[in-house]
Coordinates of N, CA and C in Angstrom, one line a residue:
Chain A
X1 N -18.7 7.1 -45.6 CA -19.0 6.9 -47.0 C -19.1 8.2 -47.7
X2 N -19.0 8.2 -49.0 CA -18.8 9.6 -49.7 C -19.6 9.0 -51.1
X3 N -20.6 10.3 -51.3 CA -20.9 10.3 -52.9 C -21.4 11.0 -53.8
X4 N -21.2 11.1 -55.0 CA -21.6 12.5 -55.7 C -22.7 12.1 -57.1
X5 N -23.4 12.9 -56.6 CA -24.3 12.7 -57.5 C -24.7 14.2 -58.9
X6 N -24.7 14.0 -60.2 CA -25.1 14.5 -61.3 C -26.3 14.5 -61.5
X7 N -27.0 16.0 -61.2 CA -28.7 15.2 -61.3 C -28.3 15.3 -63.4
X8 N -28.3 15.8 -63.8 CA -28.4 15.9 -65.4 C -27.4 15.0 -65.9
X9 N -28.1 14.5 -66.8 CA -27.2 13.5 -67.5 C -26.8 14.0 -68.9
X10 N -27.6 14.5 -69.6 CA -27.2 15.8 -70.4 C -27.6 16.9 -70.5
X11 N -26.7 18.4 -71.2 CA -27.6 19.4 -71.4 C -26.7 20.1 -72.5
X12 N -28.0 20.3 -73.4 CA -27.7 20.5 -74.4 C -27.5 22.2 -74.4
X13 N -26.4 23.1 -75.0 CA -26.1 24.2 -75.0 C -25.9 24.9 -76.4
X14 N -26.6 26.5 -76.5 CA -26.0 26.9 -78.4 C -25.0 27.3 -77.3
X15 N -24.1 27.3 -78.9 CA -22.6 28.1 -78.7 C -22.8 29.5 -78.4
X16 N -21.8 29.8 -77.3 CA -21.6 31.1 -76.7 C -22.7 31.9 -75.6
X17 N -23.4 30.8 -75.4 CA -24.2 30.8 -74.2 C -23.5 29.9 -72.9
X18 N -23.6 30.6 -72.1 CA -23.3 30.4 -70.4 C -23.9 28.7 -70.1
X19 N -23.1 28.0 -69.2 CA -23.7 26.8 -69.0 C -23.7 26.5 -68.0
X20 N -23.9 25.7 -66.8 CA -24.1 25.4 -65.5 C -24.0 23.7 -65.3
X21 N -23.0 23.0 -65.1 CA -23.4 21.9 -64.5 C -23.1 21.6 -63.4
X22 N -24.1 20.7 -62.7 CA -24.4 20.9 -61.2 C -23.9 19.1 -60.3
X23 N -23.2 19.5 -59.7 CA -22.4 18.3 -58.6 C -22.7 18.6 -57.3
X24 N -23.6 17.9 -56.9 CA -23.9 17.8 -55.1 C -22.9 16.7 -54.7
X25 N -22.1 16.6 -53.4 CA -21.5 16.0 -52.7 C -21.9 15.2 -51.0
X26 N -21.8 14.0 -50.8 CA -21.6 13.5 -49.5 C -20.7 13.1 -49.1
X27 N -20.3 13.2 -47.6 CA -19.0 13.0 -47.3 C -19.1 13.2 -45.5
X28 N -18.6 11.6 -44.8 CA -18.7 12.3 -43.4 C -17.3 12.9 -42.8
X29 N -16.7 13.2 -43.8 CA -14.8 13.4 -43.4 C -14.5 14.8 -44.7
X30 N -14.0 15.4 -44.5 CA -13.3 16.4 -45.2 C -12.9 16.2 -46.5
X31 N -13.7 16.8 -47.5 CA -13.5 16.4 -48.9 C -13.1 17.5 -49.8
X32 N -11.7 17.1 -50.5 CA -11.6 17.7 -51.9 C -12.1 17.2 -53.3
X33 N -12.8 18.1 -54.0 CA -13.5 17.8 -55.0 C -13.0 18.5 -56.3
X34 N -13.1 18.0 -57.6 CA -12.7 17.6 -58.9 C -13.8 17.2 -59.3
X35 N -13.2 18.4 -61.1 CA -13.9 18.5 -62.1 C -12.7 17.9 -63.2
X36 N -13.5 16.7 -64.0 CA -12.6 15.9 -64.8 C -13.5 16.3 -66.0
X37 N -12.5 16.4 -67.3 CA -13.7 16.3 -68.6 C -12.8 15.3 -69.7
X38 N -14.1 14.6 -70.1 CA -13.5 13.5 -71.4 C -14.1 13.8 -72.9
X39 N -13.0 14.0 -73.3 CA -13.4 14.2 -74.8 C -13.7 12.8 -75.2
X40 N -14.6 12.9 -76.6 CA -14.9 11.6 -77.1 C -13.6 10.4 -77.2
X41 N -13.5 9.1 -77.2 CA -12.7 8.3 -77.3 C -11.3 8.7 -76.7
X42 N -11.5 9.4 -75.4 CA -10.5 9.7 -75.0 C -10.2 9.1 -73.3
X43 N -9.1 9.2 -72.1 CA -9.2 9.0 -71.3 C -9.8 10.2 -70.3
X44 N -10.1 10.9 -69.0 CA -10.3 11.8 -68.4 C -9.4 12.5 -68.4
X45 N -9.2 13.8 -67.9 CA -8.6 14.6 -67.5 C -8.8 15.4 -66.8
X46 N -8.1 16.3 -65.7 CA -8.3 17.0 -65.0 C -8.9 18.5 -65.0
X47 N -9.8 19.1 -64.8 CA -10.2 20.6 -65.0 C -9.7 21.5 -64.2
X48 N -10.3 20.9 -63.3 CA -10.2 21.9 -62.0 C -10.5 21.1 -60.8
X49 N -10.3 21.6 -59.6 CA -9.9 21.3 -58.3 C -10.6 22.2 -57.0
X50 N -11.0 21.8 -56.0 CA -11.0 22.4 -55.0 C -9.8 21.7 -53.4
X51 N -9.1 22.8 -53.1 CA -8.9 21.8 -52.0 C -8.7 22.7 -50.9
X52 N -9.1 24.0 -50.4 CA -9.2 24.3 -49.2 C -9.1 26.2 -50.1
X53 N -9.4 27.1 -49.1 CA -9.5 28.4 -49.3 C -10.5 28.8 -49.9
X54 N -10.2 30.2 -51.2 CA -11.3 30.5 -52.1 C -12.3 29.5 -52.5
X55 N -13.3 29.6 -52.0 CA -14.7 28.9 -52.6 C -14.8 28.9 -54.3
X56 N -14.2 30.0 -55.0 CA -14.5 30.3 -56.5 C -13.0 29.4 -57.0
X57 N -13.3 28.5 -57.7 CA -11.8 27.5 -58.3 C -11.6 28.1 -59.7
X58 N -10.9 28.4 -60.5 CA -10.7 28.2 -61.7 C -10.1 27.3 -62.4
X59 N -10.3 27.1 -64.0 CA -9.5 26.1 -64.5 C -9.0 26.5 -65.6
X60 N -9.5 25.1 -66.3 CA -8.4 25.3 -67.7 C -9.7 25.8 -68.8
X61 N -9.2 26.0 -69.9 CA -10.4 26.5 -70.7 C -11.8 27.3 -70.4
X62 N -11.4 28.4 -69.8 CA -12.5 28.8 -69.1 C -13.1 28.4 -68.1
X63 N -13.5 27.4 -67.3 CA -13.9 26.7 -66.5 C -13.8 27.1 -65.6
X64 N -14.7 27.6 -64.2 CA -14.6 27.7 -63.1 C -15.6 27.2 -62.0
X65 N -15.1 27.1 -60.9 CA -16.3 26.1 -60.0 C -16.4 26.3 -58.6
X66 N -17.7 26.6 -58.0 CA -17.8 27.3 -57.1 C -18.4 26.2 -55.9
X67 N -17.1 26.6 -54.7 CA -18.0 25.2 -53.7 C -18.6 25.7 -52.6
X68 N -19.8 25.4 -52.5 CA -20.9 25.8 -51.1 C -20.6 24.4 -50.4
X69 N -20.4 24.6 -49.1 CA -20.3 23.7 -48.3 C -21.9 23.5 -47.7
X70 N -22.4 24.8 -47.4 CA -23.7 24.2 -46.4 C -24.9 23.9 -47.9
X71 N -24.4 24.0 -49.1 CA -25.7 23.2 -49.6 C -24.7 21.6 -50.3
X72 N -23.2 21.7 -50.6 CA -22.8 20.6 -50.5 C -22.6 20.1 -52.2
X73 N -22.6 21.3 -52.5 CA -22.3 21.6 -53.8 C -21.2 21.8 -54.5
X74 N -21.0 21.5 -56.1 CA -19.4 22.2 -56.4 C -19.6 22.1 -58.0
X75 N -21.1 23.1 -58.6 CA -21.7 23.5 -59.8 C -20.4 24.3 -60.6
X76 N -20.0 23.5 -61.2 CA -19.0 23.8 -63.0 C -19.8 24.9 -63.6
X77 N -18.8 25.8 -63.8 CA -20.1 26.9 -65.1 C -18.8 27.5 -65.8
X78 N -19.4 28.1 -67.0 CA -18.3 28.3 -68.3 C -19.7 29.6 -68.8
X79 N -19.2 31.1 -69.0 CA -20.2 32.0 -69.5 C -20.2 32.2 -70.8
X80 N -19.5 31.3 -71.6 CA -19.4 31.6 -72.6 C -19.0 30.1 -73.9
X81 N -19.9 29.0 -74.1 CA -19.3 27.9 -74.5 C -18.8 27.6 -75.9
X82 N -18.0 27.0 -76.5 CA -17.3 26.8 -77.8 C -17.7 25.1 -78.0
X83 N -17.6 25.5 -79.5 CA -18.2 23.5 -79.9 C -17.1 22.6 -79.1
X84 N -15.7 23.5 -78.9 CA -14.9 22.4 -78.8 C -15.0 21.8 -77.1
X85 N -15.8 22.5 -76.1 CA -16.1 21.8 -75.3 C -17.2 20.4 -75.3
X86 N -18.1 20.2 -75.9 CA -18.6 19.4 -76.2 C -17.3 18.1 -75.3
X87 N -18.5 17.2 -74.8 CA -17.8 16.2 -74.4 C -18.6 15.8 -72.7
X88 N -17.9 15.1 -72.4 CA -18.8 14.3 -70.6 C -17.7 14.9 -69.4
X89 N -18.5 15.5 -68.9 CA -17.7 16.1 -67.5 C -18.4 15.6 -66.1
X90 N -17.0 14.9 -65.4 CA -17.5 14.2 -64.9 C -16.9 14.7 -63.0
X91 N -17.8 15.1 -61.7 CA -17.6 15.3 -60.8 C -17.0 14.4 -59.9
X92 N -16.0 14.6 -59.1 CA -15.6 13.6 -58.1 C -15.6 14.3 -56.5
X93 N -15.2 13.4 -55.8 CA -15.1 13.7 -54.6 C -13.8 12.1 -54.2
X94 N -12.8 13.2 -53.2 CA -11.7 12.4 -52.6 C -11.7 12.5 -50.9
X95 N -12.2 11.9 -50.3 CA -12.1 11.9 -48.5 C -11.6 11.1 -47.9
X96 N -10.9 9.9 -48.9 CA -10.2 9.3 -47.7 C -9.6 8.0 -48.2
X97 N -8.8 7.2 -47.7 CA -8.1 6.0 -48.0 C -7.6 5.9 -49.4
X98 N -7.5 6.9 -49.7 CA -7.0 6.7 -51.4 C -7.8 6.6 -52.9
X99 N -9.5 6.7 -52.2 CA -10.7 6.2 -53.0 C -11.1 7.5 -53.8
X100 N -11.4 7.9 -55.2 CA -12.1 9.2 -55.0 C -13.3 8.2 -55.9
X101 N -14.5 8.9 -55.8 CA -15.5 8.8 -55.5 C -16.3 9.5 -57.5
X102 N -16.5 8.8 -58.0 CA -17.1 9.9 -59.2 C -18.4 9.7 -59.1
X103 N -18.8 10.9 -59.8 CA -20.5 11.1 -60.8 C -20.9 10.7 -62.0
X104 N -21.9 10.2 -62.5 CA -22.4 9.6 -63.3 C -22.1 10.1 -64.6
X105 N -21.5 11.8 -64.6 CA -21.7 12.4 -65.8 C -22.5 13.2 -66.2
X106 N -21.8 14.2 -67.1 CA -22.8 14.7 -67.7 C -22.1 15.2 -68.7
X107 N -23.2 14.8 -69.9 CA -22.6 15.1 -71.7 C -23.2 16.7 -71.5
X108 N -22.0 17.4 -71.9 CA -22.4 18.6 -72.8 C -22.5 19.0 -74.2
X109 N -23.6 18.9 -74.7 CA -23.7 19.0 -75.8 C -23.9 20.7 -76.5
X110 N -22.9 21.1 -77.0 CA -22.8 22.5 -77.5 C -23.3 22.5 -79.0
X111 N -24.3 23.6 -79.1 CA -25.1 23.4 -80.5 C -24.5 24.5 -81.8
X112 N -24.4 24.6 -82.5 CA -23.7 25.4 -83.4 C -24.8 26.9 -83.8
Chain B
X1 N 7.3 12.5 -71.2 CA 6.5 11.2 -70.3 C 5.7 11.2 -71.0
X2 N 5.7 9.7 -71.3 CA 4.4 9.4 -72.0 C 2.6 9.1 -70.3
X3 N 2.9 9.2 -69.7 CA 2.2 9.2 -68.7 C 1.5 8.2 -68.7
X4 N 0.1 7.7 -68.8 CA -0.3 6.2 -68.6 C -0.7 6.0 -69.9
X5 N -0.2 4.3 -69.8 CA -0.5 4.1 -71.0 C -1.6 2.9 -70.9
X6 N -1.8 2.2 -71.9 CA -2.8 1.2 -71.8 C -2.8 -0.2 -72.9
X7 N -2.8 -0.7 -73.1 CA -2.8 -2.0 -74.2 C -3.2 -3.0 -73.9
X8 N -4.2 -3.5 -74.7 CA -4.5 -2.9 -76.3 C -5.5 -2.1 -76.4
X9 N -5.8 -1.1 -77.3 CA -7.0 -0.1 -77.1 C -8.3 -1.1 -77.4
X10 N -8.3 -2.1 -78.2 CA -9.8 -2.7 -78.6 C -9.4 -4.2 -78.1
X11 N -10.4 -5.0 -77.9 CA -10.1 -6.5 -78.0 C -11.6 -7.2 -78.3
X12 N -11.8 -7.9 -78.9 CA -13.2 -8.9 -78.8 C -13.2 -10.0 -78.1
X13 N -13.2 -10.5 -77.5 CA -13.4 -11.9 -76.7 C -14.7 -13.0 -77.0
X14 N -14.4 -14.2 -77.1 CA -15.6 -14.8 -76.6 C -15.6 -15.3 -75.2
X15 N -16.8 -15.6 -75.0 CA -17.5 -16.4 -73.5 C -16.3 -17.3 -73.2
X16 N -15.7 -17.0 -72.0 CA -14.9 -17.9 -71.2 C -13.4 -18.0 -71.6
X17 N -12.9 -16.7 -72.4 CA -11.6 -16.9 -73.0 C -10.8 -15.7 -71.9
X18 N -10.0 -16.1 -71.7 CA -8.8 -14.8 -70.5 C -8.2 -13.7 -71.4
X19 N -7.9 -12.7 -70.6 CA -7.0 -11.7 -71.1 C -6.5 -11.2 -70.2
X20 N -5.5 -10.1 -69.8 CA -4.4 -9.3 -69.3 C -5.1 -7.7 -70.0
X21 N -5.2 -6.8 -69.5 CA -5.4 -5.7 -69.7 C -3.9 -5.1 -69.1
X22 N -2.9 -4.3 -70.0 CA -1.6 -4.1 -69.5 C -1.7 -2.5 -69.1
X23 N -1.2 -1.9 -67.9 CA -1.1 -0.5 -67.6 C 0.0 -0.4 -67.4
X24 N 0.6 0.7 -67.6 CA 2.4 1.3 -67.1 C 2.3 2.9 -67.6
X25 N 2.4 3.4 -66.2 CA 3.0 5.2 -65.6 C 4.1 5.2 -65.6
X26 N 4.9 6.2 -65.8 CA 6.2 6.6 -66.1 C 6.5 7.8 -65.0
X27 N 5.4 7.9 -63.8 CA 5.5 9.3 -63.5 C 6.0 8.9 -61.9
X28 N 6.0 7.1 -61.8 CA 7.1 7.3 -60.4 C 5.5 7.6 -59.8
X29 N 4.6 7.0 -59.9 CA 3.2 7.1 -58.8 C 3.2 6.4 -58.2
X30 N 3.1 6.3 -56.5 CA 2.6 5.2 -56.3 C 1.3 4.6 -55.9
X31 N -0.1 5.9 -56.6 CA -1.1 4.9 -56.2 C -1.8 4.8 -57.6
X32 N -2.5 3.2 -58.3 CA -2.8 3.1 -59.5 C -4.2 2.4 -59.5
X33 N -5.0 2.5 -60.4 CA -6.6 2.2 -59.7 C -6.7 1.8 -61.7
X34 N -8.0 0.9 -61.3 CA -8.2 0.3 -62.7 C -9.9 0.5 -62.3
X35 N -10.7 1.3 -63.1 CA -11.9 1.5 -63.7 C -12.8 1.0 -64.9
X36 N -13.9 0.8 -64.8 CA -14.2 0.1 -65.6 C -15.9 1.4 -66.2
X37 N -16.2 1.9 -67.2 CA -16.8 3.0 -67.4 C -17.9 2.1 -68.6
X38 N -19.3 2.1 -68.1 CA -20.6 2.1 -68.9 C -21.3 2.7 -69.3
X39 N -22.0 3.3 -70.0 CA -22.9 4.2 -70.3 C -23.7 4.7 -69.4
X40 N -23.6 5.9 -68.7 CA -24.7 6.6 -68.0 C -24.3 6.2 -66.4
X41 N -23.3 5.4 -66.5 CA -23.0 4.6 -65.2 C -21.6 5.5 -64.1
X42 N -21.3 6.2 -64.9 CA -19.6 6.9 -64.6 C -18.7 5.9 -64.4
X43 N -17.9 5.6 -63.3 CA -16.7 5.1 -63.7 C -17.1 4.5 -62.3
X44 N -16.8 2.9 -62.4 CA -16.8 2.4 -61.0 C -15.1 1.8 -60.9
X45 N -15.1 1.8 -59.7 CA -13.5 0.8 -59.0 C -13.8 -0.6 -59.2
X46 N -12.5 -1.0 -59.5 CA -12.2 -2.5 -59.3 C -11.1 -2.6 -59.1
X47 N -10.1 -2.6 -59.0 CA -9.2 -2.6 -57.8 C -8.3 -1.2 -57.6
X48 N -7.8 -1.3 -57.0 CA -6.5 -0.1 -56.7 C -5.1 -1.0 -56.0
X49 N -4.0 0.2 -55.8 CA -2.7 -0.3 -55.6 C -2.5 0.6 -54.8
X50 N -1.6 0.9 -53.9 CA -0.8 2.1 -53.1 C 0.2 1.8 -52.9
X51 N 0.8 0.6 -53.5 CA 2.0 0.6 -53.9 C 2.6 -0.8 -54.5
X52 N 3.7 -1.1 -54.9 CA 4.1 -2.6 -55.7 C 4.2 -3.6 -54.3
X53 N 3.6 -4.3 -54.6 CA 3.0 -5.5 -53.9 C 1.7 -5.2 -52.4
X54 N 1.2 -4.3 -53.0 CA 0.1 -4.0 -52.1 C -1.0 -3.6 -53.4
X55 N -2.7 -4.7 -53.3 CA -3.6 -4.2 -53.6 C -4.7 -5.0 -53.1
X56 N -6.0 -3.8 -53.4 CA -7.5 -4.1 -52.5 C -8.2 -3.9 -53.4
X57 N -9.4 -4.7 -53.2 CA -10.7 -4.5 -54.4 C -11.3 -3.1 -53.8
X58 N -11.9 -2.7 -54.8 CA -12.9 -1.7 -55.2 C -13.9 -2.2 -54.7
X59 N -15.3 -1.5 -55.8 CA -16.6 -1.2 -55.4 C -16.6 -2.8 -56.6
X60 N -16.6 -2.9 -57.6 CA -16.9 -4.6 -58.3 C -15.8 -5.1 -59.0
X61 N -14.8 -5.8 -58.2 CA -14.0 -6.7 -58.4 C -14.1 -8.0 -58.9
X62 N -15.7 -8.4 -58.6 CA -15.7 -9.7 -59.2 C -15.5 -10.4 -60.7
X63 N -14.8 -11.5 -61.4 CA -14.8 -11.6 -62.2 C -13.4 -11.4 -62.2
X64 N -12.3 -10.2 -61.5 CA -11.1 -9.6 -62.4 C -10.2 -9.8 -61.4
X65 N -8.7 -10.1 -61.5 CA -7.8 -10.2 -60.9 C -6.8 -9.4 -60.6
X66 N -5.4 -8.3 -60.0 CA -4.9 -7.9 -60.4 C -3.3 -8.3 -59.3
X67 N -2.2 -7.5 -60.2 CA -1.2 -7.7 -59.3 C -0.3 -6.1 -59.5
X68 N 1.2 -6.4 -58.5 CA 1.7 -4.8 -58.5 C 3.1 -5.1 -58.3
X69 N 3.8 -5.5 -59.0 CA 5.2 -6.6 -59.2 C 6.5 -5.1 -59.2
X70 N 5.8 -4.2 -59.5 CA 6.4 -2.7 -60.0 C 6.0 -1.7 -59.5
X71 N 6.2 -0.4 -59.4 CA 6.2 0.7 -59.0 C 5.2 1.3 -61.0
X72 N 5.8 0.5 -61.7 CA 5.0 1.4 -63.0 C 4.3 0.6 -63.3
X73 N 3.9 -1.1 -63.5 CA 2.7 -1.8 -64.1 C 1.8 -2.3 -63.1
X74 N 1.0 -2.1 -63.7 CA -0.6 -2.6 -62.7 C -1.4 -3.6 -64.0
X75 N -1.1 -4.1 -64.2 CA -2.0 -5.6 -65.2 C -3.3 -5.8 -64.2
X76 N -4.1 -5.9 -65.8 CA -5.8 -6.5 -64.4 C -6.0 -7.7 -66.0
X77 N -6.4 -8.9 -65.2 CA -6.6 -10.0 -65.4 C -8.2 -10.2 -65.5
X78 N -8.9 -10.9 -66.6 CA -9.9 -11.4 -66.7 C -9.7 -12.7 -67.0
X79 N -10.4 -13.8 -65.6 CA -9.9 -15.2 -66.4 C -11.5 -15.7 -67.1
X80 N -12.1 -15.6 -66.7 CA -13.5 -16.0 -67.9 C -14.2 -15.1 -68.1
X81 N -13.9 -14.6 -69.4 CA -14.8 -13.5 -69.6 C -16.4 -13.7 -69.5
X82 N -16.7 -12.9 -69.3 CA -18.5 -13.1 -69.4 C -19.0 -12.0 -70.2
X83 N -20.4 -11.7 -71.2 CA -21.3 -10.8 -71.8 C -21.1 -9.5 -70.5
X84 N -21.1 -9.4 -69.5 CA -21.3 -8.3 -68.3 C -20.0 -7.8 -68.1
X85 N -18.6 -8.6 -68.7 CA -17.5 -7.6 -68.9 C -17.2 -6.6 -69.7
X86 N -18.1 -6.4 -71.0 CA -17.9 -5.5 -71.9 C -18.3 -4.0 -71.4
X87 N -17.1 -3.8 -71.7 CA -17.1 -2.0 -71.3 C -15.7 -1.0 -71.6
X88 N -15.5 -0.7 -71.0 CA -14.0 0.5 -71.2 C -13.6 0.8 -70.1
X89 N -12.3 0.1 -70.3 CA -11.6 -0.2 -69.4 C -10.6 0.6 -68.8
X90 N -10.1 1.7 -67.9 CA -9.4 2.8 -67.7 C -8.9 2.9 -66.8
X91 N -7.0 2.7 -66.9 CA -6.0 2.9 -65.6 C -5.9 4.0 -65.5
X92 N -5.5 4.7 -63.8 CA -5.1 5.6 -63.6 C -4.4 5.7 -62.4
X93 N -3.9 6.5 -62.3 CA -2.8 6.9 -61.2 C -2.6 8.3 -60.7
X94 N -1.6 8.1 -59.7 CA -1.3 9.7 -58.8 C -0.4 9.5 -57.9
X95 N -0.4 10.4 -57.3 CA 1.0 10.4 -56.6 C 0.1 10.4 -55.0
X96 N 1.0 9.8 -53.9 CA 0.1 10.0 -52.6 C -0.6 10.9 -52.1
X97 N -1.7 11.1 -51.3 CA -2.2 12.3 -50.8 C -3.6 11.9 -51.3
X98 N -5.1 12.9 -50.7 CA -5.9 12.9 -50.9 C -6.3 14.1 -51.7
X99 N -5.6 14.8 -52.0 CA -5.9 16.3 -52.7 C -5.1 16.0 -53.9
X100 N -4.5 15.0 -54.4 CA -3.9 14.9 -55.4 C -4.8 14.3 -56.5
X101 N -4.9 14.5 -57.8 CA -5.7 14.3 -59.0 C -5.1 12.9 -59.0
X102 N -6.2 12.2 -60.2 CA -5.5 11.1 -61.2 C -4.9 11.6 -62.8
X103 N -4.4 10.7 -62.9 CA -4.0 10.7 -64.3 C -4.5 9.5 -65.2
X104 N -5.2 10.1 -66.3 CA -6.1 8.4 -66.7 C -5.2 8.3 -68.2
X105 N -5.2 6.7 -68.6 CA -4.9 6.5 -69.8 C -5.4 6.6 -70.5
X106 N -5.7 6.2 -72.0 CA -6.4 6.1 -73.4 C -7.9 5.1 -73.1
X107 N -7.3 4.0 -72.0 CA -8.9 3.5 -72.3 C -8.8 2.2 -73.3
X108 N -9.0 0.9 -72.6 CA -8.9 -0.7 -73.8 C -10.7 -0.6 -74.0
X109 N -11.5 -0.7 -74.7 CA -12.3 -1.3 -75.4 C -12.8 -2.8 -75.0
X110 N -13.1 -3.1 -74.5 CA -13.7 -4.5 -74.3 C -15.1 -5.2 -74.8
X111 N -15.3 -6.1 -75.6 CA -16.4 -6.3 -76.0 C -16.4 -8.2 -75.8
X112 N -17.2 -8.5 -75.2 CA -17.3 -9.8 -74.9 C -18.7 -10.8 -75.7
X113 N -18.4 -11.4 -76.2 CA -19.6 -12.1 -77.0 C -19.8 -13.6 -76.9

């Protein structure tokens, strides 16, 4: 069984300050993990990825994501954020049979 | 490529009336998964495909039906709707593998009363 949990459901950020959101992982099989973000009224999309090597991932829009295995982590951070990220980014995990596994979310809310 | 699509983006229903939620990928996927997303809740499964004429329930399938007649449509079926269907409804797809992303649609609207 596999699953990822968001402790923060939101966090509010001013613009151009550093942000951190945090994705813990379970998994008893080999897992690649994904960072999805949804803008309002929109479908998900993909950020960024881990799937073997460099622990430090990068993405799109700034975005990059760092995976610790022995604490089981794969914490999203951006040092620098713009209103236009505003929106729900949401952590996953994929281990096996085709299933991937999401997090509850978390709204970032970027303050002007 | 229009990549996944979805229809209709809103619908209202009353208690006990059917609908067809329609999906179609253009991207030649063959694995397609239908989500159903609540407030605070993230996105649970209700069914998946891994390919045309192969599907399995998810994590809450009850209530919804689906079929896989194609390689591009995945339709998911509600035959009585109930007040506990209303949500936002979201297909998505990928290509095989476990390291491979999804690709999600726009997202139907559901509101049941």
């Amino acid at each position: 069984a596999q699953s990822v949990t968001q402790l923060d459901s939101q966090v509010p950020v001013f613009e151009e300050a550093p942000v951190e959101l945090r994705c813990n992982y379970s998994s008893s099989v080999s897992v690649y993990l994904f960072w999805y973000v949804q803008y309002p009224n929109q479908g998900l999309q993909l950020l960024l990825k881990y799937l073997s090597g460099s622990t430090l991932v990068k993405g799109i829009n700034g975005f990059e994501a760092e995976f610790n295995k022995s604490q089981t982590s794969f914490h999203l951070r951006k040092p620098s954020v713009h209103i236009s990220d505003t929106a729900e980014y949401f952590c996953a995990v994929s281990g096996g049979y085709q299933k991937v596994t999401f997090g509850t979310g978390t709204k970032l809310q970027v303050i002007p | 490529n229009a990549g996944v699509t979805q229809t209709p983006k809103f619908r209202i229903l009353k208690i006990g009336q059917s609908m067809t939620l329609q999906c179609t990928q253009d991207m030649n996927h063959n694995y397609m998964y239908w989500y159903r997303q609540d407030p605070g809740m993230g996105l649970k499964l209700i069914y998946y495909s891994v390919g045309a004429g192969i599907t399995d329930k998810g994590e809450v399938p009850n209530g919804y039906n689906v079929s896989r007649s194609t390689t591009e449509d995945f339709p998911l079926r509600l035959e009585l709707a109930a007040p506990s269907q209303t949500s936002v409804y979201f297909c998505a797809s990928k290509i095989r593998g476990t390291t491979t992303e999804q690709y999600f649609g726009p997202g139907t609207r559901l509101t049941v009363t």
